[in-house]
XYZ file of C-alpha atoms in Angstrom:
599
model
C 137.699 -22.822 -61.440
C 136.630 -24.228 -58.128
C 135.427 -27.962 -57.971
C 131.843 -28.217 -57.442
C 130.403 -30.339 -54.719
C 128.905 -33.416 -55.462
C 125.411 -34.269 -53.941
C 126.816 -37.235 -51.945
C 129.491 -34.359 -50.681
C 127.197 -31.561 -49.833
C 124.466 -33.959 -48.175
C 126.866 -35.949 -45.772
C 127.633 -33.010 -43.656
C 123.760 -32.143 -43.421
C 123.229 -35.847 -42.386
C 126.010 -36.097 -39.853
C 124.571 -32.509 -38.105
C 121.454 -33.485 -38.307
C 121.598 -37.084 -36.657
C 124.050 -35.489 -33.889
C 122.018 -32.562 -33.313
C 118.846 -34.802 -32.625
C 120.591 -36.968 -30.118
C 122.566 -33.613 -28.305
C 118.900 -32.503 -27.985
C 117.981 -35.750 -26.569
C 120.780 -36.075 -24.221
C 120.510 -32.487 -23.250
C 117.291 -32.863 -21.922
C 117.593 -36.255 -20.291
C 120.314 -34.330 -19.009
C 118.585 -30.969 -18.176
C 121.220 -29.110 -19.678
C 120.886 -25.876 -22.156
C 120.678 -27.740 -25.610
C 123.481 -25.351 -26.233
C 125.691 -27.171 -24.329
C 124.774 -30.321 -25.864
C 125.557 -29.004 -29.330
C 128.752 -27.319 -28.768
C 129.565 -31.334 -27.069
C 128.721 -32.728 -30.556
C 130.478 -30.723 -32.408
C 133.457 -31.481 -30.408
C 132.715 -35.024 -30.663
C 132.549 -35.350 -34.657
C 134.940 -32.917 -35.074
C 138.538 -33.040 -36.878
C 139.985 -33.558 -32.857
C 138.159 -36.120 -31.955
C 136.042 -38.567 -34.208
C 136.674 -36.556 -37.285
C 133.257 -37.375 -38.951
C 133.149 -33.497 -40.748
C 135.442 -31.365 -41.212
C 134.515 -27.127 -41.593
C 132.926 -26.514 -45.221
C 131.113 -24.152 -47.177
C 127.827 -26.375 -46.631
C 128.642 -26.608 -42.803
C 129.387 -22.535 -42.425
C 126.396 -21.887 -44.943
C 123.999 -23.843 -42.888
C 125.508 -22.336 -39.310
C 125.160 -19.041 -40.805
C 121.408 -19.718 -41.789
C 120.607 -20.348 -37.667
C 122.401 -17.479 -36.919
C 120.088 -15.426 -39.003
C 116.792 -17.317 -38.039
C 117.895 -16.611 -34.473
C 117.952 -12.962 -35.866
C 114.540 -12.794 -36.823
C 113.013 -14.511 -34.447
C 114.787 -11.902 -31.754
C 113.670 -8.771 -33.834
C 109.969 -10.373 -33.815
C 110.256 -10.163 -30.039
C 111.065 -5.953 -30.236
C 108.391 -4.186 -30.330
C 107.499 -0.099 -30.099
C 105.029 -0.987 -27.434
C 107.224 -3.401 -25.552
C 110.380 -0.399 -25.816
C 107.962 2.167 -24.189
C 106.692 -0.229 -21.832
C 110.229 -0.989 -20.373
C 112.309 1.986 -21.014
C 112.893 2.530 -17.088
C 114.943 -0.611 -17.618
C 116.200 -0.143 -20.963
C 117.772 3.449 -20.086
C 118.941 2.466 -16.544
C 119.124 -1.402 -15.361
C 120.110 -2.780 -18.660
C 123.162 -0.848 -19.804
C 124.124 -0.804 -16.390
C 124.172 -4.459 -16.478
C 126.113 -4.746 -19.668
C 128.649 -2.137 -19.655
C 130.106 -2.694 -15.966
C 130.793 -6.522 -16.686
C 131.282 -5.624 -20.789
C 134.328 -2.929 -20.283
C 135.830 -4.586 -16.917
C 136.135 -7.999 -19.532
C 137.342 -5.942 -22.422
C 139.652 -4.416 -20.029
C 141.007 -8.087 -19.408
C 141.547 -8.793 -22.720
C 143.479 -5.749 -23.631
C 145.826 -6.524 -20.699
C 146.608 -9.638 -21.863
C 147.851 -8.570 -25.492
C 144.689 -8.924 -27.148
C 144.212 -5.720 -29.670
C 141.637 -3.339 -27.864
C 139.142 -3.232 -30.925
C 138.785 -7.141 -30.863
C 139.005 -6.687 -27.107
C 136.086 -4.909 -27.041
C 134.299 -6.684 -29.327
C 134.300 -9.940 -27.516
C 134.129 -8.361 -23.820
C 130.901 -6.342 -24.902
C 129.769 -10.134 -25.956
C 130.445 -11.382 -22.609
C 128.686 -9.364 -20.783
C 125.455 -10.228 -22.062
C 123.555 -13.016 -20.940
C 121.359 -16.089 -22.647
C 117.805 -14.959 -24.003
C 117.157 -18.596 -24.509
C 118.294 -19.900 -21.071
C 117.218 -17.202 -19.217
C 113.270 -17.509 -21.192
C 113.559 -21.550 -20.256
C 114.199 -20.585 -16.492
C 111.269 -17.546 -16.332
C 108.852 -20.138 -18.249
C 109.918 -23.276 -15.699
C 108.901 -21.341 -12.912
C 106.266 -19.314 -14.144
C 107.990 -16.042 -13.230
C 107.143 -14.025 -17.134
C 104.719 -11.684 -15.900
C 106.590 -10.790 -11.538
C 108.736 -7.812 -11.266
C 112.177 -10.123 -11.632
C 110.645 -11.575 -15.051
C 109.560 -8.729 -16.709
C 112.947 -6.725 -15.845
C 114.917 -9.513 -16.830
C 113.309 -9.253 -19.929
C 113.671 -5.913 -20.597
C 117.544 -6.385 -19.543
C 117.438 -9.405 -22.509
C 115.423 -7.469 -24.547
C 118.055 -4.273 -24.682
C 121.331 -7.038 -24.924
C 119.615 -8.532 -28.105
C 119.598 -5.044 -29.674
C 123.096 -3.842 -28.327
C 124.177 -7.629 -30.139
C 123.176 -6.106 -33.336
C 125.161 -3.205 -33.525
C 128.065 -5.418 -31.800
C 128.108 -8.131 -34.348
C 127.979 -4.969 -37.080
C 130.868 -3.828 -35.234
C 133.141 -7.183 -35.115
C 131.859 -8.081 -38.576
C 133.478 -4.767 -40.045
C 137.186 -5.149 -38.586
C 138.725 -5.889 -41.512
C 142.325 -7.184 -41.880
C 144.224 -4.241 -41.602
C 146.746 -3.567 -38.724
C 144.497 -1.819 -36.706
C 140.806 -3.128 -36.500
C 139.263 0.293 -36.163
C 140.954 1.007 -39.294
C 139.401 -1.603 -40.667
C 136.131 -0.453 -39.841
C 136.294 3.137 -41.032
C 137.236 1.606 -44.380
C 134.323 -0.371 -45.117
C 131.674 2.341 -44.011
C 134.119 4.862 -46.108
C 134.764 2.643 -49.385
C 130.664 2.797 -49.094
C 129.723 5.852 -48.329
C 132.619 8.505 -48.998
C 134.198 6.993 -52.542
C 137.291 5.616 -50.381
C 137.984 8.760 -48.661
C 139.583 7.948 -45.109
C 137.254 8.648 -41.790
C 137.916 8.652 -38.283
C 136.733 5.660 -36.270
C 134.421 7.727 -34.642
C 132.776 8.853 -37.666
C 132.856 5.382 -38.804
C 130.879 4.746 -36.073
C 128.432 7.264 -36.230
C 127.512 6.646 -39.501
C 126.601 3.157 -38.854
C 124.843 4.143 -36.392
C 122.660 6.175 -38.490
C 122.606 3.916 -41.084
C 120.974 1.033 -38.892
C 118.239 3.387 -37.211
C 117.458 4.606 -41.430
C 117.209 0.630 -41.241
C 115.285 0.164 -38.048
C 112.592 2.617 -39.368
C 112.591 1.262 -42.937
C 111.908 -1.997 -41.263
C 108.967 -0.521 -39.063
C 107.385 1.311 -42.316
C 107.631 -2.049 -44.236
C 106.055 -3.750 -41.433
C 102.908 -1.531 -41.440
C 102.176 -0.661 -45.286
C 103.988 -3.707 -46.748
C 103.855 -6.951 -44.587
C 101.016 -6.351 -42.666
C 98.849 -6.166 -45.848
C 100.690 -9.300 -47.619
C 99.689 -11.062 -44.475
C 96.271 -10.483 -44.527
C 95.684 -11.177 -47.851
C 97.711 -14.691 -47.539
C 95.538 -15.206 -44.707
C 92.345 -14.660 -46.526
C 93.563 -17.286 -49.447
C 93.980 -19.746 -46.524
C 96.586 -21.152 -47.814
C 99.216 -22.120 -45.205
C 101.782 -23.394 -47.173
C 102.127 -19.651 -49.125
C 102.185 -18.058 -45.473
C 105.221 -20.014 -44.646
C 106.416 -19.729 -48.001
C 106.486 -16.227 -47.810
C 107.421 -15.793 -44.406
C 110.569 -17.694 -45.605
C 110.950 -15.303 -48.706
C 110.637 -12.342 -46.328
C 113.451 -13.108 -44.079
C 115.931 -14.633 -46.944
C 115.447 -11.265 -49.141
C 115.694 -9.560 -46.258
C 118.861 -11.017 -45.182
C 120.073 -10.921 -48.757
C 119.439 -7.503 -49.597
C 121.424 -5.819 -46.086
C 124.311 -8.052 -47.413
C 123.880 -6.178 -50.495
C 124.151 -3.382 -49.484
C 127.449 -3.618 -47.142
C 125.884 -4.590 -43.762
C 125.602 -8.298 -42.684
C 123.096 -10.791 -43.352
C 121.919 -10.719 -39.578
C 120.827 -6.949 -39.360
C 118.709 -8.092 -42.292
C 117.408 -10.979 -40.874
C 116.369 -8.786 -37.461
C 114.776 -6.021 -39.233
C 112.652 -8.492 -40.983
C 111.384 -10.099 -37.519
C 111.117 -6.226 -36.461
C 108.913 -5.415 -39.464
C 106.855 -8.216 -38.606
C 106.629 -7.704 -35.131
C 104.502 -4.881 -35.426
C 101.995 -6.954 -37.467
C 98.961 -8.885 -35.821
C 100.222 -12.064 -37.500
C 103.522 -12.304 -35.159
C 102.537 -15.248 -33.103
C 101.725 -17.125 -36.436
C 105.095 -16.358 -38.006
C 106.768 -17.457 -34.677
C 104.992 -20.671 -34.855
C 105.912 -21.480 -38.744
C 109.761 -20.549 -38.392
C 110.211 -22.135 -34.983
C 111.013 -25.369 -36.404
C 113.532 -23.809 -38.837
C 115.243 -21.572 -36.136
C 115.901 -24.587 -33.908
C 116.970 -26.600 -36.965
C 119.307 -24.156 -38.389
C 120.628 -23.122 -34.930
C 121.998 -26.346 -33.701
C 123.903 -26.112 -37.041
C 125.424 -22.948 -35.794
C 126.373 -24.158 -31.955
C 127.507 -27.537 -33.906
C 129.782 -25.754 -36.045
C 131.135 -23.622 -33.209
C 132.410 -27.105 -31.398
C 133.563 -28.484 -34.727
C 135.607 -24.749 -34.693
C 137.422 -26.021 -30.943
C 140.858 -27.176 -30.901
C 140.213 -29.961 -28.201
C 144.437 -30.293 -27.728
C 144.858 -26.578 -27.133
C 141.482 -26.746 -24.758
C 142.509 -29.366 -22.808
C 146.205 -27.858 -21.919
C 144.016 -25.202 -20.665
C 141.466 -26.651 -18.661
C 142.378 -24.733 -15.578
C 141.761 -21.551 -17.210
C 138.978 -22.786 -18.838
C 137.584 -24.050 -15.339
C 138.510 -20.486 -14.242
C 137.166 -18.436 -16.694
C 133.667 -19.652 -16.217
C 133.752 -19.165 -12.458
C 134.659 -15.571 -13.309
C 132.172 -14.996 -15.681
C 129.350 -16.652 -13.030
C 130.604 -14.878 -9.823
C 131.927 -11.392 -12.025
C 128.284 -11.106 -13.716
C 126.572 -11.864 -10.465
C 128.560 -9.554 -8.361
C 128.035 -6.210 -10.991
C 124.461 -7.407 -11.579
C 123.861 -6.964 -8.252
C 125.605 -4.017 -7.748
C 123.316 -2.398 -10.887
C 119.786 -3.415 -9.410
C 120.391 -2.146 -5.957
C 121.675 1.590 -7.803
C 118.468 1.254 -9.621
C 116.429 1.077 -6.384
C 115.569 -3.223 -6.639
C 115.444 -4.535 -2.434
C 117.846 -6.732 -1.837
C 116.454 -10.281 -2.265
C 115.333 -8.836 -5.657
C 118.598 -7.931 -6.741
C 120.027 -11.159 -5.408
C 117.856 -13.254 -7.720
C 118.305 -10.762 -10.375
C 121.902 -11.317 -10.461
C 122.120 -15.065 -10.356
C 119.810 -15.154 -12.935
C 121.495 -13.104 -15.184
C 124.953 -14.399 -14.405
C 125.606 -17.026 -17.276
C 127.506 -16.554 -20.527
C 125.384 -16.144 -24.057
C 124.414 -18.092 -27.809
C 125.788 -14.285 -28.724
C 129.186 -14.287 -27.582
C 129.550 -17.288 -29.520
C 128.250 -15.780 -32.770
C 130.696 -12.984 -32.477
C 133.523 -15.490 -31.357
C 132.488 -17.009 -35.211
C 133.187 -13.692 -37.064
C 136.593 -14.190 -39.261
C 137.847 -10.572 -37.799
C 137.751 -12.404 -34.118
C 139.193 -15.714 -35.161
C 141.967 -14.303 -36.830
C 142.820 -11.723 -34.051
C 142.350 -14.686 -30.998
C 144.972 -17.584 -30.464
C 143.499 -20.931 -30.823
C 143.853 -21.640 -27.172
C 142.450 -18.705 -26.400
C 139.843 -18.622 -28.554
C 138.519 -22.357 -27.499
C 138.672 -21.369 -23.561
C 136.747 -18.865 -24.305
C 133.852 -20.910 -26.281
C 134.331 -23.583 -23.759
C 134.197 -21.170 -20.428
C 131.141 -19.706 -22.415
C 129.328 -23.206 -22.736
C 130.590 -24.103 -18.805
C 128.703 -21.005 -17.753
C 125.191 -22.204 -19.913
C 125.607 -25.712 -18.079
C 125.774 -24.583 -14.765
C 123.158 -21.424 -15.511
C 119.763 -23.124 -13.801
C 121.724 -24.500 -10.987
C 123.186 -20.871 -10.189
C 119.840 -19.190 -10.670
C 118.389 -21.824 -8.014
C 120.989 -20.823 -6.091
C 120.044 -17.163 -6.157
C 116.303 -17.667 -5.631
C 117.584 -19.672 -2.201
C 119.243 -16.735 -0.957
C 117.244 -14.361 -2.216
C 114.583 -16.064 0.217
C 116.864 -16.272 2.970
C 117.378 -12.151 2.727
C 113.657 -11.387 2.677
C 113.488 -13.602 6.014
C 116.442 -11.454 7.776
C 114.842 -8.064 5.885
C 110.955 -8.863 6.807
C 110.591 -6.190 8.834
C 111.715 -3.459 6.883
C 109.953 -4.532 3.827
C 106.682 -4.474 6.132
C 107.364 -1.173 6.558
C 107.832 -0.104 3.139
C 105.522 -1.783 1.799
C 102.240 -0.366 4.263
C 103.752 3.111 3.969
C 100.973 4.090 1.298
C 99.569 7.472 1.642
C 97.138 7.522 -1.468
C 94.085 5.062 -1.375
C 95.272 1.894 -2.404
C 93.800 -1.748 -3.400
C 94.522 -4.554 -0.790
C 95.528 -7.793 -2.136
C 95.025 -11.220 0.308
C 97.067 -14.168 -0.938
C 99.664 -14.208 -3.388
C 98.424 -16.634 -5.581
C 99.165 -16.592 -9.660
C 95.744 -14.237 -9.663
C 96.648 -12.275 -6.668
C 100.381 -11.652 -8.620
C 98.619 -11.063 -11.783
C 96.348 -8.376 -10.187
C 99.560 -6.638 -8.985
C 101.330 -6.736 -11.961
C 98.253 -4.720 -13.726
C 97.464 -2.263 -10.579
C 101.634 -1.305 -11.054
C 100.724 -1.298 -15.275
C 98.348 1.545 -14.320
C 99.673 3.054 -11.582
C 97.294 2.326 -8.768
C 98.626 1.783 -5.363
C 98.376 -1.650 -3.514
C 99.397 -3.281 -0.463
C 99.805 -6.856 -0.467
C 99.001 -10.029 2.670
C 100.614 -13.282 2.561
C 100.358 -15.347 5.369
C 101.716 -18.078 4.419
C 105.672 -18.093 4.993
C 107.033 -19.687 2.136
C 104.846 -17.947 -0.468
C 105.764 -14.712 1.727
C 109.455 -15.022 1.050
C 109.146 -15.864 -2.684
C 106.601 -13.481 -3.648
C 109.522 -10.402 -1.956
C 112.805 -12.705 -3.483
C 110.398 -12.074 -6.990
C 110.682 -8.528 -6.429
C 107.087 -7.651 -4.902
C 106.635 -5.505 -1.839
C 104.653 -7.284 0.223
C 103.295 -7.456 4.105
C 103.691 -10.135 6.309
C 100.177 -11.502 8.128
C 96.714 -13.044 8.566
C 94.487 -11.235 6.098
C 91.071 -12.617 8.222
C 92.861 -10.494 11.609
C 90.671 -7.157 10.630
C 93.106 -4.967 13.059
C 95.488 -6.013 10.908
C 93.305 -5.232 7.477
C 92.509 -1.901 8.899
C 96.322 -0.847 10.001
C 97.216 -1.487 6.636
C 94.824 0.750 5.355
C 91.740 -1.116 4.872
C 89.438 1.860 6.224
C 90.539 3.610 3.163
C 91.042 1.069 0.558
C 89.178 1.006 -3.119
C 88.823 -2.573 -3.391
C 90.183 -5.733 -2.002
C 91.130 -8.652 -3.862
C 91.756 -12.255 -2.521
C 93.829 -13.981 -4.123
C 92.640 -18.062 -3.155
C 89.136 -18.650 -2.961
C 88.402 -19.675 0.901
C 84.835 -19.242 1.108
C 84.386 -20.076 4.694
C 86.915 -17.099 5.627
C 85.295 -14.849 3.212
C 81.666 -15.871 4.908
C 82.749 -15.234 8.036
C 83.967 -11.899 7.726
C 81.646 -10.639 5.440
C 79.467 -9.097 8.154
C 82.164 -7.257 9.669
C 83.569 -5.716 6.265
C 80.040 -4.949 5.452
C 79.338 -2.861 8.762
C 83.028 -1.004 8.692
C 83.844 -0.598 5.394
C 80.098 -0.417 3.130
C 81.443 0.740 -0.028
C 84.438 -1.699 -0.270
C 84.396 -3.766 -3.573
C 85.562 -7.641 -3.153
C 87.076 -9.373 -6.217
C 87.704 -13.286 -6.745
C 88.559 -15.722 -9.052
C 87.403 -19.155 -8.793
C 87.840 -22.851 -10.474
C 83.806 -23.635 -10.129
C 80.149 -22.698 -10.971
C 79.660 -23.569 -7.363
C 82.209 -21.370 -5.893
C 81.301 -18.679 -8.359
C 77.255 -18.773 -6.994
C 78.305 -18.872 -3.781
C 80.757 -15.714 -3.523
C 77.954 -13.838 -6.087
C 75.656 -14.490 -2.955
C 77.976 -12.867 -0.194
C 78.760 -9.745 -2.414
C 82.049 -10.767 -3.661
C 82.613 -10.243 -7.137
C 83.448 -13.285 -8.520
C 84.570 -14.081 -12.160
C 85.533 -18.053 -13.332
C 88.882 -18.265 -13.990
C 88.897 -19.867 -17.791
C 91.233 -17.721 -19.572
C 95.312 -17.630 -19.255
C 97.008 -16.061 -17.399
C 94.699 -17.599 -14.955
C 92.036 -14.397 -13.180
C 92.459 -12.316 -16.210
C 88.581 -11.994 -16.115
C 88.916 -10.844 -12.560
C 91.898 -8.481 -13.408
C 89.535 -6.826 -16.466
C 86.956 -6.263 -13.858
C 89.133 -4.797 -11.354
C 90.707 -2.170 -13.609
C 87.516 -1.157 -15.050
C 85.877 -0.766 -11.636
C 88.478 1.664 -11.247
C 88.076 3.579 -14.302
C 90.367 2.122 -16.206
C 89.538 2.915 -19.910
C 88.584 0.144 -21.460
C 91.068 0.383 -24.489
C 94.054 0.119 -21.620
C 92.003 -2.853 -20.652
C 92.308 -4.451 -23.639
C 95.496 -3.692 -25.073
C 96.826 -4.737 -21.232
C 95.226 -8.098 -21.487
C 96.434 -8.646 -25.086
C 100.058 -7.953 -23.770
C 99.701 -9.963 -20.451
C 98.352 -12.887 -22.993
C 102.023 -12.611 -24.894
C 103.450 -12.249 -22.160
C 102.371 -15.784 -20.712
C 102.933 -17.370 -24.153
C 106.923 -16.300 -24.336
C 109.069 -19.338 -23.671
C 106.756 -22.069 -24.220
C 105.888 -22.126 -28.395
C 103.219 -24.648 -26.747
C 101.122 -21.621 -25.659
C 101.545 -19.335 -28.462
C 98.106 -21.123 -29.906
C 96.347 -20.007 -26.531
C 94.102 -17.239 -26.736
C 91.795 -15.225 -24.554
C 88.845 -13.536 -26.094
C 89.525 -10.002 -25.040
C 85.945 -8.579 -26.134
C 84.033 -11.496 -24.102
C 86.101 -10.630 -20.985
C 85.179 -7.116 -21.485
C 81.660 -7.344 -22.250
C 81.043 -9.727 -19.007
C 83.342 -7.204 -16.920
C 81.250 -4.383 -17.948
């Protein structure tokens, strides 16, 4: 009978993460480096190589494996039906694009070394998907969620997440035997066939349709199980039985997939899946935030403790290596995918650099006992460490692609003039390319209404096209200009900065050429507000976030919008602001108010 662990013996691990864990999070962002990084460095540090403080245990793998399924339902509350419709131009095109060509090409690599071609492709496929939670960080720091390069990187992330279920089904299931496919077709046989022996390709097929029974279990709970348990919890208003259950939900969840022969992750996901589709997401994301970042520095912290430090440092230049190849590999085949899915080339060339970096997934599946035993050591630390290189240097390299992303739209200005005035159909003219004037673009390309879009300003010219959005360059107040663009045919016009001396001046003019045009603003002031409301501009005060929502509402009402788009648009655009910051998942806009004032 095994010795049982004393409570002095199971709590000194705990203690030693946790105390290292808070000051890698410290350090990290003194440092402004992924916390990631910072983790994997601590568990290097108190590891068996270095200060040997802990050593691997069943406490130290329970608690790693406890993050990794946290991470797992916090990713599946971020998958939505909606969401999947919204970007499955991306999803069916851009995103496996983006995966496979860097995925195969390193499984490829692998396999040429020795490595055998089912773990191969297990940990290649992990490679060649990039950081939700560095990527998020970057989008949030710079406020780019809601432009074209945010919401396809998103949609890119949001596809990777789901392929990492399947692919951490996948490594979890190659078993021992000689060949890891083998492996494989014996678990899903042993379960479903009474031992009788399947192909691998019936293996895989029939986890496949196991996981989408599972997917729309998960959705079906969500609606006529959770959703009710949820409201009722919040009637009691009692908060400590919402987190309570929350916590219930995604441990039986977790628990009962494990049951049943799948992993404890797919559980996990199809819990934050189920309760995605609920009303009460936000909530849930607020009360299990604290134990997903808890939980998950275990994990990362258990991965360094995992590193043999000797065998990494006798490969350092491969290490060193490695990473490079993974930045400049990624970047070169992201590229490559956006411009065969139509992106301009500054887009692409952000789009790549920012999707270039290793990611928290490759190092779950580098965990799995089927990879460890079928990697070398030295291998198998290079990789982790080449992995975590890649994370460091990730906001660095995506700087570096929004600089020359910029420089292209200089050289390409012309052409994307061209493109972008080339409008047949009546469109909406948008002056400035402020947050409000980006915000009214992203909703006009929502509903499919044509724009054209003025900057005048140079810099916010170049970064407005290096975010992906066709604009013009010029001086919106030059009416030859207005009119060449299309102004004598436009539905509305929107400015996007409130300069009420230009808008005074010209306000004659547009009034005697163009009677029936409709002007739209969004202001900071009563002051501002009275004054445009006297010159015929429709002006709204911008209260709610994203900031000229209110003006947005109006807009695509004036245009016939239904209002039930309206509203479900502005209740996505107000998740979409709130993803990346837990800070602004509190935030709300009053949807009904906006409406009624719009109306």
């Amino acid at each position: 009978m095994a010795a049982e662990l004393t409570p002095v013996e199971a709590l000194v691990p705990a203690i030693t993460l946790l105390g290292f864990g808070a000051a890698a999070a410290l350090a990290s962002k003194a440092l402004r480096l992924s916390p990631i990084v910072g983790y994997l460095i601590a568990g290097i540090l108190i590891g068996p190589s270095v200060l040997g403080l802990i050593q691997e245990s069943s406490a130290t793998h329970l608690l790693a494996e406890l993050g990794v399924v946290f991470l797992l339902f916090d990713i599946g509350m971020h998958v939505s039906l909606r969401e999947l419709n919204e970007s499955r131009r991306d999803l069916l095109r851009l995103a496996p694009m983006h995966l496979f060509f860097t995925g195969l090409i390193a499984a490829a690599a692998l396999a040429m070394i020795g490595v055998d071609w089912a773990i191969a492709l297990a940990v290649g496929l992990s490679l060649g998907l990039s950081s939700t939670a560095v990527v998020a960080r970057i989008l949030t720091e710079r406020e780019q969620n809601s432009c074209p390069i945010g919401r396809s990187a998103t949609h890119v992330l949001i596809f990777q997440d789901i392929v990492a279920i399947f692919l951490m089904i996948f490594a979890s299931s190659l078993g021992d035997s000689e060949v890891g496919a083998q492996g494989l077709a014996g678990l899903v046989s042993d379960y479903l066939l009474g031992g009788a022996s399947v192909p691998l390709y019936a293996a895989l097929g029939l986890s496949v349709v196991q996981t989408v029974i599972a997917f729309c279990a998960a959705l079906l709970a969500g609606k006529y199980l959770i959703n009710p348990v949820f409201r009722t919890l919040v009637a009691t208003r009692n908060a400590e039985a919402f987190t309570a259950f929350t916590l219930l939900l995604v441990l039986a969840a977790a628990c009962a997939t494990a049951i049943i022969g799948l992993s404890l992750t797919l559980g996990a996901f199809l819990a934050g899946l189920a309760v995605s589709g609920t009303p009460f997401r936000h909530q849930v994301q607020t009360e299990m935030g604290p134990f997903r970042g808890l939980l998950l520095s275990f994990f990362f912290i258990s991965v360094g403790l995992s590193i043999d430090v000797p065998a990494l440092l006798s490969h350092l230049p491969l290490v060193i290596l490695s990473a490079a190849g993974i930045l400049v590999m990624k970047t070169a085949l992201g590229y490559v995918a956006a411009r065969l899915n139509k992106w301009s080339v500054p887009g692409a060339t952000q789009m790549a650099f920012l999707l270039a970096q290793g990611s928290e997934f490759t190092l779950v599946v580098l965990s799995l006992g089927a990879i460890v035993a079928g990697l070398s050591s030295g291998l198998m630390s290079s990789i982790v460490a080449a992995v975590a290189l890649s994370l460091a240097l990730a906001p660095t390299w995506a700087a570096l692609g929004v600089r020359l992303s910029r420089k292209l739209a200089e050289r390409s200005k012309t052409a994307i003039e061209t493109s972008a005035t080339s409008i047949s159909d009546r469109p909406v003219i948008v002056i400035g390319m402020s947050s409000a004037g980006r915000l009214a673009i992203d909703a006009l390309v929502d509903h499919d209404i044509p724009y054209i879009a003025l900057e005048g300003d140079p810099d916010r010219f170049l970064a407005a096209v290096a975010d992906g959005y066709k604009v013009s360059f010029g001086d919106a107040s030059n009416m030859k200009l207005v009119e060449a663009v299309g102004g004598s045919n436009a539905r509305a016009v929107v400015l996007g900065f409130a300069r009420y001396e230009v808008s005074r001046e010209v306000t004659p003019t547009i009034t005697r050429r163009f009677p029936d045009l409709k002007r739209f603003v969004a202001v900071d002031s009563r002051l501002d507000l009275e004054r445009y409301l006297d010159i015929g501009v429709r002006a709204h005060l911008a209260g709610g976030q994203p900031k000229g929502i209110e003006m947005v509402a109006d807009i695509l009402l004036t245009l016939d919008v239904p209002e039930p788009e309206v509203r479900e648009w502005m209740e996505e655009e107000a998740e979409r602001f709130a993803i990346g910051d837990s800070s602004r998942v509190e935030e709300k806009i009053d949807v009904e108010e906006i409406i009624d004032e719009a109306a």
